[in-house]
Coordinates of C-alpha atoms in Angstrom, one line a residue:
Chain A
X1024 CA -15.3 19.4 32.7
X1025 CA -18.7 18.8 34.5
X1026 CA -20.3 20.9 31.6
X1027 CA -18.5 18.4 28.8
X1028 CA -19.6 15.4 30.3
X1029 CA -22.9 15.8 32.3
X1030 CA -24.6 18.4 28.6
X1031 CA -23.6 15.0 26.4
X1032 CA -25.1 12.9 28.7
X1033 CA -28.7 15.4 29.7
X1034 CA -29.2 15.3 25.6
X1035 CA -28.8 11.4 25.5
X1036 CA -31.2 11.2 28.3
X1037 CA -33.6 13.4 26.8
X1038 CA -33.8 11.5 22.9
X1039 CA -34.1 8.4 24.8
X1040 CA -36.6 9.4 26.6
X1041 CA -38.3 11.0 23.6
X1042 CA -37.9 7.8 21.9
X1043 CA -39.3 5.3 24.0
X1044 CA -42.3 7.9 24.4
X1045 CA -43.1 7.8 20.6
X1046 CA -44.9 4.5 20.7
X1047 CA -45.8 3.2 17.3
X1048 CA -49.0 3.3 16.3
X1049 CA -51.0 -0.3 16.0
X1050 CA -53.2 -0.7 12.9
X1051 CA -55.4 -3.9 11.8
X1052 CA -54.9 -6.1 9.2
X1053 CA -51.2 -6.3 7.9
X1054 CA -48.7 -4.5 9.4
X1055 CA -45.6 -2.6 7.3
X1056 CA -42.8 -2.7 9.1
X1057 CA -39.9 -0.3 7.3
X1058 CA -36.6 -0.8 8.5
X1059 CA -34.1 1.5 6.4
X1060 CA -30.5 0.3 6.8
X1061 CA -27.0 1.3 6.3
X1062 CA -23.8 -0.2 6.5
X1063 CA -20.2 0.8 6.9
X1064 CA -21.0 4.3 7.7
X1065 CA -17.5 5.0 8.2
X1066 CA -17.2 8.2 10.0
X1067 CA -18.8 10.0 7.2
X1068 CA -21.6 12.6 8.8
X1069 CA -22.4 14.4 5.7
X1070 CA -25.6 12.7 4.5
X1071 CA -27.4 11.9 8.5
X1072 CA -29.1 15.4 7.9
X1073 CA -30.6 13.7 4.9
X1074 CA -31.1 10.4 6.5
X1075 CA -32.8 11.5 9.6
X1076 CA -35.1 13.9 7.5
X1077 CA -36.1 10.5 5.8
X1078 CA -36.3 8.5 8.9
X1079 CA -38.5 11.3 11.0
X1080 CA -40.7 11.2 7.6
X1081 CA -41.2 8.0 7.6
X1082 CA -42.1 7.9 11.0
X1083 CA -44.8 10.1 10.3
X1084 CA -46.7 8.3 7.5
X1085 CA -45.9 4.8 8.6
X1086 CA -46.7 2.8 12.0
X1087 CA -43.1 0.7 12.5
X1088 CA -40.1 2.5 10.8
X1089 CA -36.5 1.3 12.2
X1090 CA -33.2 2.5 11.5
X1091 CA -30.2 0.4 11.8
X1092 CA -26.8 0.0 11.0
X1093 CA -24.4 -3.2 9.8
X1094 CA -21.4 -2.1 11.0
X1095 CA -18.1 0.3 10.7
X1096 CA -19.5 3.1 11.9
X1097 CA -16.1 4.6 12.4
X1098 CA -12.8 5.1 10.7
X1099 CA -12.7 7.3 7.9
X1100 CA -13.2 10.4 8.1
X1101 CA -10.6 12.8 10.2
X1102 CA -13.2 15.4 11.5
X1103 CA -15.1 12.1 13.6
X1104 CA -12.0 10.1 14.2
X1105 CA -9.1 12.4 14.7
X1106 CA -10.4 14.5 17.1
X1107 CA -10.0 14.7 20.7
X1108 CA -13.6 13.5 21.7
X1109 CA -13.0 9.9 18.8
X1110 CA -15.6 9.1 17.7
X1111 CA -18.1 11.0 19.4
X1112 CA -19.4 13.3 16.8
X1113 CA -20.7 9.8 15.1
X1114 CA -22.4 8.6 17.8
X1115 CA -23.6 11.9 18.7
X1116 CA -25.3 12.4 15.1
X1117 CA -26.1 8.7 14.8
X1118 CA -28.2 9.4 18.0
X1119 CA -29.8 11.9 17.0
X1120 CA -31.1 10.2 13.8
X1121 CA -32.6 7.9 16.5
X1122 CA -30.8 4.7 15.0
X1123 CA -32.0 1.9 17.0
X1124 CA -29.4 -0.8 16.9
X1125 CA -26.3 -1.7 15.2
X1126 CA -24.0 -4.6 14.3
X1127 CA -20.5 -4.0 15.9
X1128 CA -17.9 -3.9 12.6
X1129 CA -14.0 -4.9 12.7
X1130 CA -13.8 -0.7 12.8
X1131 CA -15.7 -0.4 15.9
X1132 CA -12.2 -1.9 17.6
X1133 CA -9.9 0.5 15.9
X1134 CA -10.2 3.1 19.0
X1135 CA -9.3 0.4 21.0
X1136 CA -11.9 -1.2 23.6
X1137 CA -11.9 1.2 25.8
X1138 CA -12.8 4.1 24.5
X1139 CA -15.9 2.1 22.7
X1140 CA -17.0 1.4 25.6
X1141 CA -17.5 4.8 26.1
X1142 CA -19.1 5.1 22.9
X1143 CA -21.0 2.4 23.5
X1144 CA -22.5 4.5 26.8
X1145 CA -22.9 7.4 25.1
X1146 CA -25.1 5.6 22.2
X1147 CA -29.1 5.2 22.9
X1148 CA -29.1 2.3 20.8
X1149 CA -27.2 -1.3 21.2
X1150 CA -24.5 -2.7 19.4
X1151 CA -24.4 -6.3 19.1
X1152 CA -22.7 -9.2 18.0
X1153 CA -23.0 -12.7 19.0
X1154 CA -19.6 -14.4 18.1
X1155 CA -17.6 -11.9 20.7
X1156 CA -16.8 -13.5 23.9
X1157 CA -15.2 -10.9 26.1
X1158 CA -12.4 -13.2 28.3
X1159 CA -10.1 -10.6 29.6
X1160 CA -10.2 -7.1 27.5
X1161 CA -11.8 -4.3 28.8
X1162 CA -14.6 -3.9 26.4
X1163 CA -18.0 -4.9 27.6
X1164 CA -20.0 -8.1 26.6
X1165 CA -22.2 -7.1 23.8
X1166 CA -25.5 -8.7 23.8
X1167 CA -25.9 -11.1 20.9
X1168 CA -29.4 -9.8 19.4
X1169 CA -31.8 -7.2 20.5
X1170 CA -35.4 -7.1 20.1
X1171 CA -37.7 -4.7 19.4
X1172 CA -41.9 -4.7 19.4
X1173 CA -43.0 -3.7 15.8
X1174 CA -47.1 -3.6 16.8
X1175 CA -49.7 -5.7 18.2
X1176 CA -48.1 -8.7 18.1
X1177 CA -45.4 -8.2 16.6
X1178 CA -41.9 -8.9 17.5
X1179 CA -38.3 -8.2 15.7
X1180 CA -35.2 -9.9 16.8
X1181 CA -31.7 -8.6 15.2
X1182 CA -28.6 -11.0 15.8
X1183 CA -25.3 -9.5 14.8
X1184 CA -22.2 -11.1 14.0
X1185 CA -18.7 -10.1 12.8
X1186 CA -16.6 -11.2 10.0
X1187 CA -13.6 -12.9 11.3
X1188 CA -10.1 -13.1 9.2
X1189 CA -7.9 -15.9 8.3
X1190 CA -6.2 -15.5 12.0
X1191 CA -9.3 -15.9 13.4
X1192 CA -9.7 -12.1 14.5
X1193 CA -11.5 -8.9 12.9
X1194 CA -9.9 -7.1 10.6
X1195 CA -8.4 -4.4 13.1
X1196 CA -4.7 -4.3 14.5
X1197 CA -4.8 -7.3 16.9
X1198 CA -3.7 -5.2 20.2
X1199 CA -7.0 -3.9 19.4
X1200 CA -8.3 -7.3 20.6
X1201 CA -6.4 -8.6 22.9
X1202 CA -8.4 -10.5 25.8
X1203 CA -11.3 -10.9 23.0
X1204 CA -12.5 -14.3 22.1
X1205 CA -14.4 -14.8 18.6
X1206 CA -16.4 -18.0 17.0
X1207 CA -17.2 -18.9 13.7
X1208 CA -20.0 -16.2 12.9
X1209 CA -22.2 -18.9 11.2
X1210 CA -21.8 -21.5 13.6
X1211 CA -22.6 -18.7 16.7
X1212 CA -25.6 -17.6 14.3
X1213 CA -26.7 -21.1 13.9
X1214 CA -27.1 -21.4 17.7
X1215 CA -29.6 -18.6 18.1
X1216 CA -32.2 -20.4 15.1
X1217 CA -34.5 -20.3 18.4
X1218 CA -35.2 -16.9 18.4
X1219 CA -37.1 -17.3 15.4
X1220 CA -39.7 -19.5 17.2
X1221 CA -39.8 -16.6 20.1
X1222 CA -40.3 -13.7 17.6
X1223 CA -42.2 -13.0 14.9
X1224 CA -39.1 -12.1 13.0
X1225 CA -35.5 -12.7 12.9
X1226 CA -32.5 -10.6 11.1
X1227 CA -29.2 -11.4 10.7
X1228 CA -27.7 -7.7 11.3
X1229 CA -24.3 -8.5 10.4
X1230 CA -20.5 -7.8 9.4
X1231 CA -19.2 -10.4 7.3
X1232 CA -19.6 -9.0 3.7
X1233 CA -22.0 -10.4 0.9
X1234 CA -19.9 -13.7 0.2
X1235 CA -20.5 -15.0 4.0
X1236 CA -23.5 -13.8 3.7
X1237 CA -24.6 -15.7 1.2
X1238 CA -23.7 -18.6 2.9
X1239 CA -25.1 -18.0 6.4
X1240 CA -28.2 -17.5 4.2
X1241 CA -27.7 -20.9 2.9
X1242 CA -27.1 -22.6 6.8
X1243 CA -29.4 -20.6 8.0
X1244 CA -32.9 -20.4 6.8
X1245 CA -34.7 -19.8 9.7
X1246 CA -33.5 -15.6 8.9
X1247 CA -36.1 -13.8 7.7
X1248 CA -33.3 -11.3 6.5
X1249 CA -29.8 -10.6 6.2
X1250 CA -28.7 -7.0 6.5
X1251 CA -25.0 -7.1 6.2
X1252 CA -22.3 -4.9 5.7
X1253 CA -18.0 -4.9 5.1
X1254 CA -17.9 -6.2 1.7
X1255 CA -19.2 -2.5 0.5
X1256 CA -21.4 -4.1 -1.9
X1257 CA -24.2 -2.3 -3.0
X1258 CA -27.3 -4.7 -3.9
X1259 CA -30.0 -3.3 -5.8
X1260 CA -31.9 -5.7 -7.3
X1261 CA -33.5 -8.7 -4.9
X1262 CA -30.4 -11.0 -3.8
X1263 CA -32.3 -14.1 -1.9
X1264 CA -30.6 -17.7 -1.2
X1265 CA -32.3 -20.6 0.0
X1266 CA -35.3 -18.1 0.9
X1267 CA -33.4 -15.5 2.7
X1268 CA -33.3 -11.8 1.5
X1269 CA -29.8 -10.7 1.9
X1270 CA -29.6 -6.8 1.6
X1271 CA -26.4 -4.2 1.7
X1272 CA -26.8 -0.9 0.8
X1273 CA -23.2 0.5 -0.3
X1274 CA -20.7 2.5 2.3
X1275 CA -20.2 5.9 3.2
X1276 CA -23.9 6.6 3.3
X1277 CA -23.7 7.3 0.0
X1278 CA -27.0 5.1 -0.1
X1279 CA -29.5 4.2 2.4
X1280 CA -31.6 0.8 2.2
X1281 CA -35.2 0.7 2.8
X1282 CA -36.5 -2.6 3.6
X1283 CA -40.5 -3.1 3.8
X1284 CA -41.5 -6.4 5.6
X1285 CA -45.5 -7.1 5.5
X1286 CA -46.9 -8.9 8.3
X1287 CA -49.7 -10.5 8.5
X1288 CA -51.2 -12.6 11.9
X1289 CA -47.6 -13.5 12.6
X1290 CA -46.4 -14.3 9.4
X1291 CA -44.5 -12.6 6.9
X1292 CA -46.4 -12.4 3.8
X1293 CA -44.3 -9.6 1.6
X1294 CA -40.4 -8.3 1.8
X1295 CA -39.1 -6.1 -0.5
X1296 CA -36.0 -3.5 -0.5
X1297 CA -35.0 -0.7 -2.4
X1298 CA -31.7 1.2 -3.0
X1299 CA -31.9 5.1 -2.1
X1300 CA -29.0 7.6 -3.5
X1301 CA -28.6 10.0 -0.8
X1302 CA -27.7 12.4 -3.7
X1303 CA -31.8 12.2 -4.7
X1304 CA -32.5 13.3 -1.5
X1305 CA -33.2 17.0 -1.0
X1306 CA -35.2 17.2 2.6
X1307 CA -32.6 17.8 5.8
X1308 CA -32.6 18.3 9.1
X1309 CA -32.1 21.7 9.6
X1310 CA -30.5 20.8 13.7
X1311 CA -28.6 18.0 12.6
X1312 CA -27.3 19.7 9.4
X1313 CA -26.4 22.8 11.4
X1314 CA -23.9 20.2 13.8
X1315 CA -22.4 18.4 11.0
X1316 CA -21.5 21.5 9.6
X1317 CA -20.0 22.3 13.5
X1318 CA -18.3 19.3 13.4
X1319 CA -16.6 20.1 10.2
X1320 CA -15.5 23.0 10.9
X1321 CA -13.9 21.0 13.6
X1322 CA -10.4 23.5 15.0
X1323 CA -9.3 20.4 15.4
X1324 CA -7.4 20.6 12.3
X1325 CA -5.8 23.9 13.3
X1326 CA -4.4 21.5 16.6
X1327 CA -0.8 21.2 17.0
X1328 CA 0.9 18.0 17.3
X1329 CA 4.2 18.8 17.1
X1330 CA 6.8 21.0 16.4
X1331 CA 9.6 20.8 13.7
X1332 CA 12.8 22.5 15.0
X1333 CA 14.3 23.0 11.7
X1334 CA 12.5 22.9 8.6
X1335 CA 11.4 18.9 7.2
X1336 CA 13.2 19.8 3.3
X1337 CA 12.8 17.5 0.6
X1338 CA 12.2 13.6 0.3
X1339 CA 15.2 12.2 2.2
X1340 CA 14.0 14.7 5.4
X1341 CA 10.4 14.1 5.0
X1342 CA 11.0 10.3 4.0
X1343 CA 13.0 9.6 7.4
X1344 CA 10.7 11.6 9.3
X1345 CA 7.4 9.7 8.1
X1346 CA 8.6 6.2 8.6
X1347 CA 10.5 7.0 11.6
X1348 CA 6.0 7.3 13.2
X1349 CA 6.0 4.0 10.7
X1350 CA 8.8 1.7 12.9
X1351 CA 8.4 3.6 16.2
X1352 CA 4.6 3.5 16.4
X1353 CA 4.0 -0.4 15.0
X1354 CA 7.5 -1.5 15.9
X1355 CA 9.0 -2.9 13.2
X1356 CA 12.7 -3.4 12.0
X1357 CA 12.6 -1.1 9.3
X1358 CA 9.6 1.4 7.1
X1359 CA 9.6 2.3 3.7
X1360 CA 7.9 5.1 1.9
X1361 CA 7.8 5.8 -1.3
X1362 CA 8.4 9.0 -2.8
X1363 CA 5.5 9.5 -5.1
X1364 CA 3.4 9.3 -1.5
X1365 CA 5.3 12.4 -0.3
X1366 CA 3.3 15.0 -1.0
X1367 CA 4.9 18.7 0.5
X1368 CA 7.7 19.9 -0.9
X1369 CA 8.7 20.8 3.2
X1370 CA 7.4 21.7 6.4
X1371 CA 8.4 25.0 8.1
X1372 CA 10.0 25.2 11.1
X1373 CA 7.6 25.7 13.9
X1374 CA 4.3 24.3 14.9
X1375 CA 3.3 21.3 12.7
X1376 CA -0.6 21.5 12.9
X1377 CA -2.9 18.1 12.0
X1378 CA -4.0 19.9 8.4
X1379 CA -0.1 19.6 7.9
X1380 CA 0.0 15.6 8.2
X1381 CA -2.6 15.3 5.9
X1382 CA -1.1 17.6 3.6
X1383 CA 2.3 15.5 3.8
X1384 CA 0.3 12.6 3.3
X1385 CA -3.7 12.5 2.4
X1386 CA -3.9 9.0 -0.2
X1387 CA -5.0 7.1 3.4
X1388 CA -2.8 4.5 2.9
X1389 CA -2.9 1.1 5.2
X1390 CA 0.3 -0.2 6.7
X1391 CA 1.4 -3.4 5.8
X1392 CA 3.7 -5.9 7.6
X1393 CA 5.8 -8.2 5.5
X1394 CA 8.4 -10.6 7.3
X1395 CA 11.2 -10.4 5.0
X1396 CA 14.8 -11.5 4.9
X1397 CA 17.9 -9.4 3.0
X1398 CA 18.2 -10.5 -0.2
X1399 CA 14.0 -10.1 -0.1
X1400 CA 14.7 -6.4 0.9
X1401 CA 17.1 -5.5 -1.4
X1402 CA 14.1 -7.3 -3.9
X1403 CA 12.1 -3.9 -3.0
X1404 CA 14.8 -1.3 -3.2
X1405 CA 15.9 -2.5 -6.3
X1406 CA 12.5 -2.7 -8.2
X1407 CA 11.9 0.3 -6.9
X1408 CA 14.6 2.3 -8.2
X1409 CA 14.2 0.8 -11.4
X1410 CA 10.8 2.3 -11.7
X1411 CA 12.5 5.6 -12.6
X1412 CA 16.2 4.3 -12.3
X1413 CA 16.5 6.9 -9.0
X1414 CA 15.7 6.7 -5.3
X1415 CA 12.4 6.2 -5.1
X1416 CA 12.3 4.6 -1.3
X1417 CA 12.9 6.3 1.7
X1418 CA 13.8 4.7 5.5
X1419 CA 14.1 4.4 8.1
X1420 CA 16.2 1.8 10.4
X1421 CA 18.6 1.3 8.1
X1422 CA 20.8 3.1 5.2
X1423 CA 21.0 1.8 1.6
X1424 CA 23.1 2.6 -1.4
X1425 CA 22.5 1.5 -4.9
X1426 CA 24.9 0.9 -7.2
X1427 CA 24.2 0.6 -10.8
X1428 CA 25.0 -0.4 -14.0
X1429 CA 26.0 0.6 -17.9
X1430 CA 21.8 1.6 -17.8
X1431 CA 21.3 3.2 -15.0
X1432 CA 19.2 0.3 -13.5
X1433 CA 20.2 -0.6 -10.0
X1434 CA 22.8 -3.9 -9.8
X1435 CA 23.5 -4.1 -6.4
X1436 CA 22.0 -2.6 -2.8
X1437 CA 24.7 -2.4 -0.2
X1438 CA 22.5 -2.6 3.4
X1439 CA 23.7 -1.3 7.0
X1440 CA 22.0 -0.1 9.7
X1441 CA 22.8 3.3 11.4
X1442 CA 26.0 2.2 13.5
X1443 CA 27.4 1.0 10.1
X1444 CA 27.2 -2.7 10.6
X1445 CA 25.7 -4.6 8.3
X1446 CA 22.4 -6.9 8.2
X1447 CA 22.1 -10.8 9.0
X1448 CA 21.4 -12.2 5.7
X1449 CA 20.0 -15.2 7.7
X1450 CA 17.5 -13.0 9.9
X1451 CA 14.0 -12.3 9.0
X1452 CA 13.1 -8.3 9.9
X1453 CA 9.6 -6.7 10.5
X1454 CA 9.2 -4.3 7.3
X1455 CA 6.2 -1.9 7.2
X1456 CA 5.2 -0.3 3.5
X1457 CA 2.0 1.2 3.0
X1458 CA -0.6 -0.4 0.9
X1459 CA 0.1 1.4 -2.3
X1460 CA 3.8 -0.2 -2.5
X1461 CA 1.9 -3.3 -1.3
X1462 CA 0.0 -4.0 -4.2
X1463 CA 1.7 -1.9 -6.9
X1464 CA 5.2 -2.8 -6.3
X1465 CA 6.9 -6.1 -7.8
X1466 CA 9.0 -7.7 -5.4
X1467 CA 10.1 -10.9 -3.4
X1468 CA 8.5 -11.6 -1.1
X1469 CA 7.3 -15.5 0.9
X1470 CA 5.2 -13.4 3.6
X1471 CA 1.7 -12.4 1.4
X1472 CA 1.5 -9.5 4.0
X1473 CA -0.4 -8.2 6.5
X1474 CA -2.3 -4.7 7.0
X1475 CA -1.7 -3.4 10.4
X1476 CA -4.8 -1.4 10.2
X1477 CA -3.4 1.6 10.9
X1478 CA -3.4 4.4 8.0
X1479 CA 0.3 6.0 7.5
X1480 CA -1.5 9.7 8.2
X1481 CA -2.8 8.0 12.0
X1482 CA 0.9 7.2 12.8
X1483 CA 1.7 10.0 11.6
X1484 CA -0.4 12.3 14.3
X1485 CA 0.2 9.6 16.9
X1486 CA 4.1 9.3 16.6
X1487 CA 4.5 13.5 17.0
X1488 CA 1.8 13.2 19.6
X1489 CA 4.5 10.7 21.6
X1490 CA 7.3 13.0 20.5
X1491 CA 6.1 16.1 20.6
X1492 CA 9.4 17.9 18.6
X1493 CA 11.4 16.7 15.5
X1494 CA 14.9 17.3 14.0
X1495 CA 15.5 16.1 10.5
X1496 CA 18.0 18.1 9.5
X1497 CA 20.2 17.0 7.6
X1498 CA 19.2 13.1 7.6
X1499 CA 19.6 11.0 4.4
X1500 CA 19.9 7.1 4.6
X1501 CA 19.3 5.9 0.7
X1502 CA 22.3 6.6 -1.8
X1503 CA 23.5 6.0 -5.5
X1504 CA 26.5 5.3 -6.5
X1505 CA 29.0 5.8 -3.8
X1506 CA 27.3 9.5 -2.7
X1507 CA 27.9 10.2 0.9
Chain B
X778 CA -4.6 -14.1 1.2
X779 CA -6.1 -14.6 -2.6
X780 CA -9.2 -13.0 -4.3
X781 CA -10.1 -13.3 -8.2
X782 CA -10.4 -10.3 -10.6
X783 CA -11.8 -11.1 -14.0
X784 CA -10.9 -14.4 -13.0
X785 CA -7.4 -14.0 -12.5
X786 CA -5.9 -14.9 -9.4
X787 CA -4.5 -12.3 -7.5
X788 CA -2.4 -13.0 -4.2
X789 CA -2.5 -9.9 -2.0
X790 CA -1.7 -9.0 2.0
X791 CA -4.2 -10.2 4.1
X792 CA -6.8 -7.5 5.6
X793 CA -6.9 -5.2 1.8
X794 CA -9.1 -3.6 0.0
X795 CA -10.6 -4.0 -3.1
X796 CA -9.2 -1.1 -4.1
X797 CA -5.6 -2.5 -3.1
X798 CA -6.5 -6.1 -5.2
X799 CA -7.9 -3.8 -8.5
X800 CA -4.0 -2.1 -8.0
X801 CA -2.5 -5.5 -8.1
X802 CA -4.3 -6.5 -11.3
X803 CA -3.6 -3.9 -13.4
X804 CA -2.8 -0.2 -12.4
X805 CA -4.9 1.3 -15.6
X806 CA -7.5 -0.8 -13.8
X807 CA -6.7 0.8 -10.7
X808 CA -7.0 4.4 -12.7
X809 CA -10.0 3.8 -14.5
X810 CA -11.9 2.4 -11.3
X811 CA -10.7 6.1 -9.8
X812 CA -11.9 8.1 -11.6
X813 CA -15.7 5.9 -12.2
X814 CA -15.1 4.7 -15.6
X815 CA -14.6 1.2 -14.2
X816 CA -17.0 -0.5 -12.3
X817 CA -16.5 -3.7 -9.8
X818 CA -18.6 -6.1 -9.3
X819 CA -18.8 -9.1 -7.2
X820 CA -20.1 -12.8 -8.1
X821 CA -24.0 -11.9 -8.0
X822 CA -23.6 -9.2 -10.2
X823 CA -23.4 -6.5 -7.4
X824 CA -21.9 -3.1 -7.2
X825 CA -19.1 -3.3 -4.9
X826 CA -17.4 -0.3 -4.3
X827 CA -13.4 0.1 -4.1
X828 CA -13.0 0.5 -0.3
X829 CA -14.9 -2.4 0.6
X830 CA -12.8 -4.8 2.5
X831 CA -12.1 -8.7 0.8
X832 CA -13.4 -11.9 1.8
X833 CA -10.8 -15.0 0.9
X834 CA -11.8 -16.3 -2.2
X835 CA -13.8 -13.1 -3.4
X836 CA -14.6 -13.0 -6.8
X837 CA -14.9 -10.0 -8.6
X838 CA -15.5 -8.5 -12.0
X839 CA -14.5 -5.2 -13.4
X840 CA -16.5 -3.5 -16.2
X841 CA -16.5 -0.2 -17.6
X842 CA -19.2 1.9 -17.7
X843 CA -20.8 3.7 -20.4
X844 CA -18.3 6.9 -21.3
X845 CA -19.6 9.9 -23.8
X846 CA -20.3 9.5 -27.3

């Protein structure tokens, strides 16, 4: 135990330390200042190898090279997020790269305050954001901006921000949140105009994707630069409003940005950015390759979560089981899942191993949350068998049986729940789909809908975590025609 | 909440993707998009790519790119 925390910690000491020893190098005249920038990272470690080989280059040849990031640098990929340490092989890789700040993105939250706290120590670089107002969660205040010396005279101050929905939170599950108060990211941003008369520059790191960029760029010019992330939008030729660069450079580090800024006696005389595929890139780090390829190899994937006590056989077993995690885990009335989602023909009796769930389900489907009332339900089960006029939803919560007509297409949906009584057609329920049934299947439905942000395949692991064993057999709740 | 594609309004749950939007619109869309013959692009003429997350009001365009002779 000592070993796992206190080795972590000696290495985090010892970059740092390297770090702040490597002091840049002061030339006269102008000065370049390269800051190479990514954005919504999430979880995906393949390229750093790449990326700090271009970084430490850099550093060699040039006096000021930063590395930063806009956001998300979690959530999406299993061997960073579903492993015991979450979330830690990220930071650990993003350390070593030597990034020196980043924005905090909606994703940050979806390991839940606590544990990015942790993360947050473990990092040797900030993360900021200045429309977060910690009132009562656990998480610690973040720091609005953070400021860096890029030479003689010569000083860089990044403000974050991040996006906020139509509720007024992140995009994350709201428990994620709770105790966490946000502003209007452009109004916040607006309030710190002053540290462009205290430094020489000022960037807008931030987390609000390219439309609210562009118009914090137009409330805002005091910004030297935007570097934003979210929207996933990959800007490659020069995007600048009312004077102010805004710059994004993808997701999944499929790309890196490099952003040169000229200098000269305090005034910046020359910006410009380029685009980089990592794909072109064919220099590594040999140390940081060799960990990502540890990390992938991750046994986590060999980890049991559970344990089936009978086989899971065929859709109506494996349908029940998966949106059983579904309603237990997010606590709805009832979960759907559709058949074409399913995607093992069983699981064996025994140990049910985290390669398994992904099998069972790998599309990495969101969860969406629809208030809906019976005649609205019966709406989904109905269209839905009439996609292939046969049972195409599974359930859990309640038991359904289709009856249909001359042509096979469904004319009725009789609705009860397990104890055989049947539904309030004047109640509204909690239903949970995942996002592919959200947006491909035709429906009624007043509620537009609202992610959960939780992938099905996360429940999944998390509800036979809580469980530990399952019994299926023998469950079926959706029926045609009178079948019993 | 509500985003455009090829300027046609599309209603979808609030917190998708583009990806989930494109699905909406049209699922040959969706397929096309997949497997890189389709391209999306947002208002300024930038690459977006599918898993980027939607701003209200986004508008977006989808064109396909070049395919063999």
């Amino acid at each position: 135990m000592i070993r796992k925390v206190f080795l972590p910690l000696a290495v985090i000491v010892l970059i740092f330390y390297l770090r702040t020893a490597a002091q840049p190098l002061v030339t006269a005249g102008p000065t370049e200042i390269i800051i190479l920038h990514t954005n919504d990272m999430h979880s995906k470690i393949d390229n750093l190898s790449k990326l700090a080989y271009l970084a430490d280059s850099l550093r060699k040849t040039h006096p000021v090279v930063f590395l930063v990031a806009a956001g998300d640098n979690f959530t999406g990929n299993p061997v960073v997020d579903m492993v015991e340490d979450k979330g830690f092989p990220m930071i650990d890789l993003m350390n070593r790269c030597g990034f020196d700040v980043s924005a905090i993105g909606n994703h940050e939250f979806d390991m839940g305050q606590e544990l990015f706290n942790y993360r947050m120590d473990q990092a040797t670089f900030p993360f900021i954001s200045c429309n977060i107002q910690v009132t009562g969660g656990t998480m610690r205040q973040p720091k609005p901006f953070f400021a860096m010396n890029a030479g003689k005279d010569i000083s860089i101050a990044f403000l974050g921000a991040i996006e906020l929905n139509d509720q007024g939170i992140p995009d994350t599950h709201p428990s994620k949140v709770t105790g966490l108060k946000f502003s209007d990211p452009i109004k916040k941003m607006k309030e710190f105009a002053w540290l462009k008369d205290k430094y020489t520059l000022l960037i807008g790191l931030t987390h609000l994707g390219v439309e609210t960029d562009a118009i914090l760029a137009d409330s805002m010019p005091q910004l030297d630069l935007i570097i934003g992330g979210h929207s996933h939008t990959l800007i490659d030729k020069p995007l600048i409003r009312n004077g102010v660069q805004i710059v994004q450079a993808g997701a999944n580090l499929k790309y890196v940005g490099k952003t040169t800024l000229v200098v000269d006696k305090g005034k910046l005389i020359e910006r410009r950015d380029e685009i980089i595929p990592m794909s072109a890139l064919t220099g590594i780090n040999p140390q940081i390759q060799t960990l990502i390829e540890k990390y992938n190899q991750n046994e986590a994937f060999s980890q049991v979560v559970g344990v089936a006590e009978t086989p899971i056989e065929g859709y109506d077993e494996l349908g029940s089981f998966m949106t059983d995690a579904i309603k237990k885990r997010l606590k709805v009335d009832f979960a759907f899942q559709n058949q074409g989602g399913i995607r093992v023909q069983n699981i064996p009796q025994g140990n049910i191993t985290m390669k398994d769930v992904y099998q069972l389900d790998p599309f990495n489907n969101q969860i969406v949350i629809y208030n809906m009332n019976l005649s609205e339900i019966i709406s989904l089960i109905c269209n839905a068998f009439n996609i292939e006029k046969s049972i195409d939803l599974q359930v859990s919560g309640l038991n359904y049986t289709v009856t249909t007509d001359s042509e096979g297409k469904c004319a009725g949906v009789e609705i009860v729940g397990y104890q055989g009584k049947p539904l309030n057609p004047a109640k509204e329920y909690t239903v949970a789909v995942n996002s592919y049934m959200a947006a491909s299947y035709r429906f009624n439905h007043r509620d537009p809908g609202t992610t959960a942000s939780q992938t099905t395949v996360q429940v999944l692991i998390d509800y036979l975590s809580d469980v530990k064993k399952v019994n299926y057999s023998g469950v079926k709740r959706a029926f045609l025609n009178g079948e019993k | 909440m509500q985003v455009f594609i090829n300027n046609r309004e599309i209603e979808i749950f609030r917190g998708a993707r583009v990806i989930d939007a494109i699905l909406q619109y049209s699922k040959h869309a969706h397929n096309l998009v997949k497997i890189g013959q389709t391209m999306v692009f947002d208002r300024f003429g930038n690459i977006t790519e599918p898993d980027g997350e939607l701003t209200e009001g986004q508008i977006l365009f989808l064109k396909k790119t070049k395919t063999h002779d």
